[in-house]
Amino acid sequence: MKPALPKQGSPPTDSIGAEKLDVVQISPVVEEILAATPIIDIHTHLFAPSFGKLALWGIDELLTYHYLEAEFFRSSHTSPEQYFALSKTQQAEAIWRALFVENTPISESTRGIVAVLKAFGLPTDRLNLAEARAFFQTQSLDAHIQRVFDLAGISLAVMTNDPLDPEEASAWLNGVPEHPQFRAALRLDKILKHWAANWQVLAAQGYQVDAQVSGESAAEVRRFLFDWYKRMRPVYMAVSLPDTFFFPAETLGNRLLAEAILPSCRELNLPLSLMIGVRLQVNPSLRLAGDAVGRADLRSLENLCRTFPQNRFLVSVLSRENQHELCVYARKFSNLMPFGCWWFLNNPSIVEEITRERIEMLGASFIPQHSDARVLEQVIYKWSNTRRTLAPILANAYRLLAEDGRSVTRNDIQRDVTRLFRSNAESWMNFNGR
Ligand code: FIX
Ligand code: ZN
C-alpha cells in the first residue's frame, strides 16, 4: 500500500474565488487567507488541561522558557547554579529585568513575550511583572485555551507524550478525557535512545524484554506500543535523534527501530516523526537550555525511506546545513514529508530561507512549520511570526507564476494554504484513530 498522498483537489468553483487576481491583489489576498485558515500545529510540548501542572501557561512559565534562559545567561552575571536555586517567580523577575528592562527585547524570543503581552492588552514596558501576573491569575484555563487558540489561529495542537515519564504515564493510566484541541504523539526517545536505562521499566510492567533486545524483546516492545496506542490514540510516533544518528548501523536503537517501531507504525497506519540533529546537553549546567545542533548524515533517511517504503517518515532536521539535502530526499521519496523550521531554525531570517527553497523544490508538498510551544501562550507569537514571514514568500511565488504566464486565483491560494497547514498533516497523520 503506497503512502496516502494528499488528494489533489480541483480548484473549488465558486465564481469569485475563480476570478484571476491582478498582481497587486495577490499580497492582500495571501495575507487574508493565511490569517483566516486555522492551522494544525503538528508538534508542541503543550498538554491538555487534564494533565494538570504538566500544562504550562502564564507569565512565569513564558519568561522561564529555555530559549530565554539561554539568552539570560549572556546578559546577566547570575550563574546557572544561582539561577536554578531561585523560585520560578524569582527566575521570571530576573529574566524580565535582564532582557526587557536592562536590555532591549529585540531577539525573536524576547519579542515573542512582548507580542503575547500586547495580544492581551497588557503593558509591555513595565519594570516588574505585577500587572501581567495579576492578569494571568484571573484566567480560567479552559476559556483561556480557547482564547489563545483563537488568537494564534490554530485549531489543534499535537502534544509530545512520553509513556515512560512517570507523571504523565500515571495520568494516562488513570484515563485522559478526550479534548477537541489536543491530540497525542507517542514519543519514543527513552526506548530508542536510552534503552539501557529504561528496558527495566517495561520489564516491570510485564513485558518480556531484556537489555540486549534479544528473544521476544522486539515483539514485546510492539505489544507495549499497541497498549499505549490504545490509551493515547496518537496521530504519529516520534523521536528526536542526535547529529551522530546513522542507519543502518549495529545499534540496539536501530534494531528496535527496524524490528519494533517501524512494523508497529505500519500496522497502526502511523507515520514516524524523526527530528534529527540535536547535540544533547553540550552545556549541562543550562539544563533544558543546554542542547545544541550538529549537522547529521542524512544518508540515513535515504536508507530508511528506501528500505521501508511502506512507512511514512515525517522529518525535521535541526541543522541549517541539512535543509537542502532534506528537500532533495523529499523529491526522491514520496514517503518522506519534511516539516517545520525546528528550534534554532525558528527565526524569521532562517524560516524565510528554508521556506523559499522548499516551495521552489517541493511546491506545496511539505508542512512549513510547527510551533514547538512549551508554554500555552507561545503559540500566539510563534504563529503570527510564521504568518508574517510566509505571506511575502507565498505572494512572491504567485507573482512569479503570473509573470511566467498564469494568473492566480483566490481558490488556488486557499487550496495551497490549506494543504500546507492542514491537509498535508491530515492525510499523513492518523487523526481518525479516535
Ligand atoms: O526534541 C524536541 O521535541 C525539542 O523540540 C525539544 O527537546 C526542545 O527542548 C525544544 O523545546 C525546542 O524547541
Ligand atoms: Zn519539540
GROMACS .gro file of C-alpha atoms and ligand atoms in nm:
model
  448
    1MET     CA    1   0.000   0.000   0.000
    2LYS     CA    2   0.167   0.326  -0.121
    3PRO     CA    3   0.155   0.602   0.149
    4ALA     CA    4  -0.158   0.810   0.100
    5LEU     CA    5  -0.059   1.140  -0.054
    6PRO     CA    6  -0.291   1.437  -0.017
    7LYS     CA    7  -0.574   1.419  -0.274
    8GLN     CA    8  -0.514   1.683  -0.548
    9GLY     CA    9  -0.842   1.880  -0.526
   10SER     CA   10  -0.959   2.057  -0.841
   11PRO     CA   11  -0.993   2.427  -0.759
   12PRO     CA   12  -1.328   2.499  -0.595
   13THR     CA   13  -1.555   2.656  -0.850
   14ASP     CA   14  -1.723   2.947  -0.668
   15SER     CA   15  -1.702   3.220  -0.928
   16ILE     CA   16  -1.549   3.481  -0.701
   17GLY     CA   17  -1.273   3.250  -0.596
   18ALA     CA   18  -1.206   3.151  -0.954
   19GLU     CA   19  -1.151   3.507  -1.067
   20LYS     CA   20  -0.796   3.574  -1.181
   21LEU     CA   21  -0.624   3.814  -0.938
   22ASP     CA   22  -0.431   4.120  -1.055
   23VAL     CA   23  -0.070   4.118  -0.933
   24VAL     CA   24  -0.146   4.398  -0.684
   25GLN     CA   25  -0.425   4.189  -0.528
   26ILE     CA   26  -0.200   3.891  -0.456
   27SER     CA   27  -0.033   4.008  -0.131
   28PRO     CA   28  -0.352   4.123   0.048
   29VAL     CA   29  -0.534   3.803  -0.055
   30VAL     CA   30  -0.245   3.583   0.065
   31GLU     CA   31  -0.237   3.769   0.399
   32GLU     CA   32  -0.614   3.740   0.436
   33ILE     CA   33  -0.622   3.368   0.360
   34LEU     CA   34  -0.321   3.294   0.584
   35ALA     CA   35  -0.489   3.483   0.867
   36ALA     CA   36  -0.825   3.307   0.817
   37THR     CA   37  -0.702   2.948   0.775
   38PRO     CA   38  -0.687   2.766   1.110
   39ILE     CA   39  -0.358   2.579   1.141
   40ILE     CA   40  -0.291   2.229   1.272
   41ASP     CA   41   0.015   2.266   1.500
   42ILE     CA   42   0.175   1.925   1.446
   43HIS     CA   43   0.445   1.939   1.715
   44THR     CA   44   0.419   2.105   2.054
   45HIS     CA   45   0.510   2.025   2.415
   46LEU     CA   46   0.174   2.158   2.531
   47PHE     CA   47  -0.065   1.946   2.737
   48ALA     CA   48  -0.444   1.938   2.759
   49PRO     CA   49  -0.573   2.082   3.091
   50SER     CA   50  -0.647   1.734   3.230
   51PHE     CA   51  -0.269   1.682   3.266
   52GLY     CA   52  -0.266   1.936   3.550
   53LYS     CA   53   0.068   2.105   3.616
   54LEU     CA   54   0.230   1.943   3.312
   55ALA     CA   55   0.033   2.203   3.115
   56LEU     CA   56   0.248   2.517   3.136
   57TRP     CA   57   0.094   2.864   3.091
   58GLY     CA   58   0.116   3.219   3.229
   59ILE     CA   59   0.383   3.486   3.260
   60ASP     CA   60   0.629   3.300   3.486
   61GLU     CA   61   0.638   2.997   3.255
   62LEU     CA   62   0.664   3.223   2.949
   63LEU     CA   63   0.967   3.405   3.088
   64THR     CA   64   1.148   3.094   3.216
   65TYR     CA   65   1.131   2.931   2.870
   66HIS     CA   66   1.468   2.768   2.796
   67TYR     CA   67   1.516   2.987   2.487
   68LEU     CA   68   1.507   3.294   2.720
   69GLU     CA   69   1.721   3.125   2.985
   70ALA     CA   70   1.994   3.076   2.723
   71GLU     CA   71   1.976   3.449   2.640
   72PHE     CA   72   1.959   3.544   3.010
   73PHE     CA   73   2.296   3.384   3.088
   74ARG     CA   74   2.452   3.603   2.817
   75SER     CA   75   2.313   3.925   2.965
   76SER     CA   76   2.345   3.864   3.338
   77HIS     CA   77   2.618   3.787   3.592
   78THR     CA   78   2.394   3.528   3.758
   79SER     CA   79   2.541   3.177   3.727
   80PRO     CA   80   2.319   2.885   3.625
   81GLU     CA   81   2.359   2.743   3.976
   82GLN     CA   82   2.240   3.071   4.133
   83TYR     CA   83   1.953   3.099   3.880
   84PHE     CA   84   1.823   2.744   3.931
   85ALA     CA   85   1.833   2.798   4.309
   86LEU     CA   86   1.571   3.075   4.269
   87SER     CA   87   1.194   3.020   4.278
   88LYS     CA   88   1.005   3.023   3.946
   89THR     CA   89   0.873   3.373   4.022
   90GLN     CA   90   1.221   3.500   4.112
   91GLN     CA   91   1.363   3.344   3.793
   92ALA     CA   92   1.093   3.518   3.587
   93GLU     CA   93   1.165   3.853   3.753
   94ALA     CA   94   1.540   3.811   3.695
   95ILE     CA   95   1.488   3.734   3.325
   96TRP     CA   96   1.243   4.024   3.282
   97ARG     CA   97   1.491   4.266   3.444
   98ALA     CA   98   1.793   4.147   3.243
   99LEU     CA   99   1.632   4.107   2.899
  100PHE     CA  100   1.337   4.351   2.900
  101VAL     CA  101   1.446   4.633   3.138
  102GLU     CA  102   1.826   4.641   3.126
  103ASN     CA  103   1.829   4.547   2.754
  104THR     CA  104   1.602   4.597   2.451
  105PRO     CA  105   1.393   4.285   2.374
  106ILE     CA  106   1.493   4.259   2.006
  107SER     CA  107   1.562   3.882   1.988
  108GLU     CA  108   1.293   3.653   1.842
  109SER     CA  109   1.213   3.502   2.183
  110THR     CA  110   1.202   3.831   2.377
  111ARG     CA  111   0.992   3.995   2.105
  112GLY     CA  112   0.761   3.697   2.144
  113ILE     CA  113   0.690   3.785   2.506
  114VAL     CA  114   0.614   4.145   2.407
  115ALA     CA  115   0.374   4.018   2.138
  116VAL     CA  116   0.192   3.796   2.389
  117LEU     CA  117   0.152   4.081   2.640
  118LYS     CA  118   0.021   4.306   2.362
  119ALA     CA  119  -0.225   4.036   2.248
  120PHE     CA  120  -0.386   4.052   2.593
  121GLY     CA  121  -0.377   4.432   2.602
  122LEU     CA  122  -0.112   4.428   2.877
  123PRO     CA  123   0.166   4.690   2.908
  124THR     CA  124   0.497   4.573   2.761
  125ASP     CA  125   0.740   4.817   2.922
  126ARG     CA  126   0.680   4.786   3.297
  127LEU     CA  127   0.973   4.750   3.545
  128ASN     CA  128   0.813   4.442   3.704
  129LEU     CA  129   0.555   4.172   3.629
  130ALA     CA  130   0.287   4.262   3.884
  131GLU     CA  131   0.020   4.361   3.626
  132ALA     CA  132   0.091   4.068   3.395
  133ARG     CA  133   0.092   3.820   3.683
  134ALA     CA  134  -0.239   3.961   3.815
  135PHE     CA  135  -0.394   3.918   3.468
  136PHE     CA  136  -0.293   3.555   3.424
  137GLN     CA  137  -0.402   3.471   3.777
  138THR     CA  138  -0.759   3.572   3.687
  139GLN     CA  139  -0.780   3.344   3.381
  140SER     CA  140  -0.976   3.016   3.390
  141LEU     CA  141  -0.774   2.766   3.192
  142ASP     CA  142  -1.043   2.622   2.962
  143ALA     CA  143  -1.163   2.964   2.844
  144HIS     CA  144  -0.803   3.084   2.826
  145ILE     CA  145  -0.705   2.793   2.600
  146GLN     CA  146  -0.992   2.878   2.365
  147ARG     CA  147  -0.891   3.244   2.357
  148VAL     CA  148  -0.524   3.160   2.297
  149PHE     CA  149  -0.603   2.916   2.014
  150ASP     CA  150  -0.825   3.181   1.854
  151LEU     CA  151  -0.554   3.449   1.887
  152ALA     CA  152  -0.296   3.208   1.741
  153GLY     CA  153  -0.528   3.093   1.463
  154ILE     CA  154  -0.476   2.724   1.537
  155SER     CA  155  -0.746   2.458   1.560
  156LEU     CA  156  -0.545   2.170   1.701
  157ALA     CA  157  -0.216   2.113   1.886
  158VAL     CA  158  -0.035   1.779   1.877
  159MET     CA  159   0.127   1.710   2.213
  160THR     CA  160   0.450   1.523   2.289
  161ASN     CA  161   0.365   1.227   2.510
  162ASP     CA  162   0.622   1.010   2.683
  163PRO     CA  163   0.481   0.676   2.806
  164LEU     CA  164   0.791   0.635   3.024
  165ASP     CA  165   0.752   0.967   3.204
  166PRO     CA  166   0.613   0.860   3.544
  167GLU     CA  167   0.399   1.172   3.599
  168GLU     CA  168   0.250   1.166   3.252
  169ALA     CA  169   0.210   0.787   3.243
  170SER     CA  170   0.001   0.791   3.561
  171ALA     CA  171  -0.232   1.048   3.404
  172TRP     CA  172  -0.287   0.821   3.103
  173LEU     CA  173  -0.327   0.510   3.320
  174ASN     CA  174  -0.598   0.694   3.518
  175GLY     CA  175  -0.770   0.777   3.189
  176VAL     CA  176  -0.732   1.107   3.000
  177PRO     CA  177  -1.058   1.259   2.874
  178GLU     CA  178  -1.056   1.350   2.503
  179HIS     CA  179  -1.000   1.718   2.431
  180PRO     CA  180  -1.108   1.856   2.091
  181GLN     CA  181  -0.799   2.075   2.059
  182PHE     CA  182  -0.526   1.839   2.172
  183ARG     CA  183  -0.407   1.513   2.017
  184ALA     CA  184  -0.128   1.286   2.131
  185ALA     CA  185   0.203   1.185   1.973
  186LEU     CA  186   0.380   0.879   2.112
  187ARG     CA  187   0.737   0.988   2.192
  188LEU     CA  188   0.997   0.711   2.189
  189ASP     CA  189   1.324   0.879   2.293
  190LYS     CA  190   1.365   0.671   2.610
  191ILE     CA  191   1.313   0.345   2.418
  192LEU     CA  192   1.515   0.424   2.107
  193LYS     CA  193   1.799   0.630   2.259
  194HIS     CA  194   1.815   0.524   2.624
  195TRP     CA  195   1.717   0.156   2.619
  196ALA     CA  196   1.982   0.055   2.875
  197ALA     CA  197   1.832   0.294   3.132
  198ASN     CA  198   1.468   0.212   3.054
  199TRP     CA  199   1.414  -0.151   2.950
  200GLN     CA  200   1.355  -0.248   3.313
  201VAL     CA  201   1.058  -0.012   3.330
  202LEU     CA  202   0.894  -0.217   3.053
  203ALA     CA  203   1.001  -0.540   3.223
  204ALA     CA  204   0.844  -0.420   3.549
  205GLN     CA  205   0.520  -0.364   3.358
  206GLY     CA  206   0.525  -0.729   3.246
  207TYR     CA  207   0.685  -0.701   2.904
  208GLN     CA  208   0.937  -0.981   2.834
  209VAL     CA  209   1.225  -0.757   2.727
  210ASP     CA  210   1.596  -0.761   2.811
  211ALA     CA  211   1.897  -0.534   2.791
  212GLN     CA  212   2.023  -0.689   2.465
  213VAL     CA  213   1.685  -0.666   2.286
  214SER     CA  214   1.704  -1.042   2.235
  215GLY     CA  215   1.441  -1.315   2.232
  216GLU     CA  216   1.089  -1.177   2.247
  217SER     CA  217   1.205  -0.821   2.320
  218ALA     CA  218   1.113  -0.669   1.982
  219ALA     CA  219   0.770  -0.836   1.981
  220GLU     CA  220   0.716  -0.726   2.342
  221VAL     CA  221   0.807  -0.367   2.253
  222ARG     CA  222   0.548  -0.390   1.975
  223ARG     CA  223   0.294  -0.508   2.236
  224PHE     CA  224   0.394  -0.213   2.459
  225LEU     CA  225   0.340   0.027   2.168
  226PHE     CA  226  -0.004  -0.124   2.089
  227ASP     CA  227  -0.109  -0.089   2.451
  228TRP     CA  228  -0.006   0.277   2.451
  229TYR     CA  229  -0.170   0.328   2.111
  230LYS     CA  230  -0.499   0.221   2.267
  231ARG     CA  231  -0.453   0.463   2.557
  232MET     CA  232  -0.325   0.769   2.367
  233ARG     CA  233  -0.465   0.728   2.015
  234PRO     CA  234  -0.155   0.910   1.891
  235VAL     CA  235  -0.154   1.066   1.542
  236TYR     CA  236   0.211   0.964   1.495
  237MET     CA  237   0.509   0.817   1.679
  238ALA     CA  238   0.816   1.038   1.723
  239VAL     CA  239   1.178   1.051   1.830
  240SER     CA  240   1.449   1.317   1.829
  241LEU     CA  241   1.786   1.186   1.717
  242PRO     CA  242   2.142   1.314   1.758
  243ASP     CA  243   2.355   1.452   1.476
  244THR     CA  244   2.555   1.127   1.501
  245PHE     CA  245   2.249   0.911   1.420
  246PHE     CA  246   2.311   0.671   1.134
  247PHE     CA  247   2.102   0.393   0.982
  248PRO     CA  248   2.183   0.111   0.919
  249ALA     CA  249   2.434   0.050   1.195
  250GLU     CA  250   2.460  -0.227   1.454
  251THR     CA  251   2.292  -0.050   1.750
  252LEU     CA  252   2.015  -0.152   1.988
  253GLY     CA  253   1.826   0.159   1.881
  254ASN     CA  254   1.838   0.068   1.516
  255ARG     CA  255   1.730  -0.288   1.591
  256LEU     CA  256   1.431  -0.158   1.789
  257LEU     CA  257   1.358   0.082   1.503
  258ALA     CA  258   1.361  -0.192   1.237
  259GLU     CA  259   1.204  -0.475   1.439
  260ALA     CA  260   0.956  -0.295   1.665
  261ILE     CA  261   0.886   0.072   1.587
  262LEU     CA  262   0.855   0.065   1.207
  263PRO     CA  263   0.647  -0.257   1.196
  264SER     CA  264   0.412  -0.110   1.460
  265CYS     CA  265   0.381   0.214   1.264
  266ARG     CA  266   0.289   0.018   0.952
  267GLU     CA  267   0.033  -0.193   1.137
  268LEU     CA  268  -0.122   0.109   1.310
  269ASN     CA  269  -0.102   0.319   0.993
  270LEU     CA  270   0.101   0.585   1.176
  271PRO     CA  271   0.388   0.791   1.039
  272LEU     CA  272   0.715   0.804   1.233
  273SER     CA  273   0.844   1.154   1.306
  274LEU     CA  274   1.222   1.181   1.302
  275MET     CA  275   1.369   1.503   1.441
  276ILE     CA  276   1.739   1.479   1.362
  277GLY     CA  277   2.044   1.685   1.459
  278VAL     CA  278   2.044   1.753   1.835
  279ARG     CA  279   2.366   1.763   2.032
  280LEU     CA  280   2.219   1.698   2.374
  281GLN     CA  281   2.350   1.877   2.681
  282VAL     CA  282   2.666   2.033   2.541
  283ASN     CA  283   2.642   2.257   2.849
  284PRO     CA  284   2.453   2.058   3.116
  285SER     CA  285   2.459   2.348   3.364
  286LEU     CA  286   2.197   2.520   3.147
  287ARG     CA  287   1.963   2.219   3.176
  288LEU     CA  288   1.694   2.236   2.900
  289ALA     CA  289   1.880   2.531   2.751
  290GLY     CA  290   2.198   2.321   2.730
  291ASP     CA  291   2.128   2.142   2.399
  292ALA     CA  292   2.293   2.239   2.068
  293VAL     CA  293   2.288   2.147   1.699
  294GLY     CA  294   2.506   1.936   1.471
  295ARG     CA  295   2.497   1.854   1.105
  296ALA     CA  296   2.372   1.499   1.050
  297ASP     CA  297   2.449   1.246   0.779
  298LEU     CA  298   2.113   1.233   0.604
  299ARG     CA  299   2.202   0.923   0.405
  300SER     CA  300   2.020   0.756   0.699
  301LEU     CA  301   1.699   0.899   0.557
  302GLU     CA  302   1.782   0.765   0.211
  303ASN     CA  303   1.837   0.421   0.362
  304LEU     CA  304   1.523   0.430   0.579
  305CYS     CA  305   1.289   0.556   0.303
  306ARG     CA  306   1.424   0.302   0.053
  307THR     CA  307   1.438   0.008   0.296
  308PHE     CA  308   1.090   0.074   0.444
  309PRO     CA  309   0.881   0.205   0.152
  310GLN     CA  310   0.558   0.120   0.337
  311ASN     CA  311   0.648   0.351   0.625
  312ARG     CA  312   0.582   0.725   0.621
  313PHE     CA  313   0.854   0.947   0.766
  314LEU     CA  314   0.775   1.296   0.897
  315VAL     CA  315   1.116   1.461   0.912
  316SER     CA  316   1.254   1.779   1.064
  317VAL     CA  317   1.628   1.844   1.070
  318LEU     CA  318   1.787   2.090   1.312
  319SER     CA  319   2.095   2.191   1.117
  320ARG     CA  320   2.070   2.470   0.861
  321GLU     CA  321   2.325   2.283   0.651
  322ASN     CA  322   2.096   1.979   0.623
  323GLN     CA  323   1.794   2.165   0.480
  324HIS     CA  324   1.878   2.138   0.109
  325GLU     CA  325   1.954   1.764   0.133
  326LEU     CA  326   1.621   1.712   0.306
  327CYS     CA  327   1.442   1.886   0.018
  328VAL     CA  328   1.627   1.670  -0.235
  329TYR     CA  329   1.545   1.349  -0.047
  330ALA     CA  330   1.178   1.454  -0.035
  331ARG     CA  331   1.190   1.475  -0.416
  332LYS     CA  332   1.321   1.118  -0.426
  333PHE     CA  333   1.095   0.956  -0.168
  334SER     CA  334   0.720   1.024  -0.151
  335ASN     CA  335   0.714   0.851   0.188
  336LEU     CA  336   0.913   1.143   0.331
  337MET     CA  337   0.734   1.462   0.447
  338PRO     CA  338   0.958   1.750   0.553
  339PHE     CA  339   0.811   1.959   0.831
  340GLY     CA  340   0.892   2.264   1.036
  341CYS     CA  341   1.179   2.502   1.092
  342TRP     CA  342   1.275   2.340   1.420
  343TRP     CA  343   1.411   2.508   1.737
  344PHE     CA  344   1.727   2.712   1.649
  345LEU     CA  345   1.589   2.743   1.294
  346ASN     CA  346   1.267   2.905   1.411
  347ASN     CA  347   1.396   3.256   1.341
  348PRO     CA  348   1.233   3.463   1.063
  349SER     CA  349   1.551   3.507   0.854
  350ILE     CA  350   1.614   3.131   0.851
  351VAL     CA  351   1.245   3.035   0.816
  352GLU     CA  352   1.239   3.257   0.507
  353GLU     CA  353   1.541   3.088   0.350
  354ILE     CA  354   1.417   2.735   0.423
  355THR     CA  355   1.059   2.800   0.312
  356ARG     CA  356   1.160   2.969  -0.016
  357GLU     CA  357   1.378   2.672  -0.102
  358ARG     CA  358   1.104   2.423  -0.012
  359ILE     CA  359   0.843   2.600  -0.229
  360GLU     CA  360   1.087   2.614  -0.520
  361MET     CA  361   1.171   2.241  -0.484
  362LEU     CA  362   0.851   2.088  -0.342
  363GLY     CA  363   0.563   2.321  -0.432
  364ALA     CA  364   0.306   2.283  -0.150
  365SER     CA  365   0.401   1.922  -0.066
  366PHE     CA  366   0.556   1.994   0.275
  367ILE     CA  367   0.450   2.117   0.621
  368PRO     CA  368   0.612   2.462   0.666
  369GLN     CA  369   0.612   2.497   1.042
  370HIS     CA  370   0.527   2.369   1.386
  371SER     CA  371   0.543   2.584   1.699
  372ASP     CA  372   0.728   2.350   1.939
  373ALA     CA  373   0.549   2.558   2.205
  374ARG     CA  374   0.623   2.451   2.563
  375VAL     CA  375   0.404   2.721   2.719
  376LEU     CA  376   0.045   2.774   2.601
  377GLU     CA  377   0.058   3.142   2.504
  378GLN     CA  378   0.373   3.094   2.293
  379VAL     CA  379   0.155   2.975   2.003
  380ILE     CA  380   0.031   3.336   1.971
  381TYR     CA  381   0.367   3.482   1.868
  382LYS     CA  382   0.512   3.173   1.704
  383TRP     CA  383   0.221   3.154   1.458
  384SER     CA  384   0.194   3.528   1.400
  385ASN     CA  385   0.569   3.526   1.319
  386THR     CA  386   0.516   3.234   1.080
  387ARG     CA  387   0.223   3.403   0.901
  388ARG     CA  388   0.419   3.730   0.882
  389THR     CA  389   0.723   3.552   0.733
  390LEU     CA  390   0.533   3.328   0.493
  391ALA     CA  391   0.298   3.588   0.342
  392PRO     CA  392   0.562   3.767   0.126
  393ILE     CA  393   0.721   3.433   0.029
  394LEU     CA  394   0.391   3.288  -0.095
  395ALA     CA  395   0.291   3.618  -0.262
  396ASN     CA  396   0.625   3.626  -0.442
  397ALA     CA  397   0.574   3.271  -0.568
  398TYR     CA  398   0.235   3.368  -0.711
  399ARG     CA  399   0.376   3.689  -0.864
  400LEU     CA  400   0.644   3.485  -1.039
  401LEU     CA  401   0.372   3.244  -1.162
  402ALA     CA  402   0.171   3.536  -1.303
  403GLU     CA  403   0.485   3.680  -1.464
  404ASP     CA  404   0.556   3.341  -1.619
  405GLY     CA  405   0.213   3.338  -1.778
  406ARG     CA  406  -0.056   3.202  -1.546
  407SER     CA  407  -0.277   3.425  -1.333
  408VAL     CA  408  -0.356   3.301  -0.984
  409THR     CA  409  -0.700   3.281  -0.825
  410ARG     CA  410  -0.818   3.313  -0.467
  411ASN     CA  411  -0.912   2.943  -0.480
  412ASP     CA  412  -0.558   2.849  -0.583
  413ILE     CA  413  -0.418   3.036  -0.284
  414GLN     CA  414  -0.676   2.890  -0.045
  415ARG     CA  415  -0.605   2.537  -0.170
  416ASP     CA  416  -0.229   2.578  -0.125
  417VAL     CA  417  -0.254   2.736   0.221
  418THR     CA  418  -0.499   2.465   0.330
  419ARG     CA  419  -0.263   2.199   0.201
  420LEU     CA  420   0.044   2.350   0.370
  421PHE     CA  421  -0.118   2.398   0.711
  422ARG     CA  422  -0.391   2.132   0.722
  423SER     CA  423  -0.440   1.867   0.455
  424ASN     CA  424  -0.077   1.752   0.430
  425ALA     CA  425  -0.095   1.681   0.804
  426GLU     CA  426  -0.445   1.534   0.790
  427SER     CA  427  -0.360   1.290   0.512
  428TRP     CA  428  -0.028   1.185   0.664
  429MET     CA  429  -0.132   1.152   1.025
  430ASN     CA  430  -0.395   0.929   1.176
  431PHE     CA  431  -0.646   1.186   1.300
  432ASN     CA  432  -0.930   0.936   1.261
  433GLY     CA  433  -0.780   0.699   1.523
  434ARG     CA  434  -1.036   0.827   1.773
  435FIX     O1  435   1.305   1.719   2.098
  435FIX     C1  436   1.222   1.810   2.088
  435FIX     O2  437   1.100   1.789   2.070
  435FIX     C2  438   1.270   1.952   2.101
  435FIX     O3  439   1.181   2.034   2.035
  435FIX     C3  440   1.279   1.992   2.246
  435FIX     O4  441   1.352   1.897   2.313
  435FIX     C4  442   1.347   2.127   2.268
  435FIX     O5  443   1.383   2.139   2.403
  435FIX     C5  444   1.259   2.242   2.233
  435FIX     O6  445   1.180   2.286   2.313
  435FIX     C6  446   1.271   2.302   2.103
  435FIX     O7  447   1.202   2.399   2.070
  436ZN      ZN  448   0.989   1.965   2.041
   0.00000   0.00000   0.00000
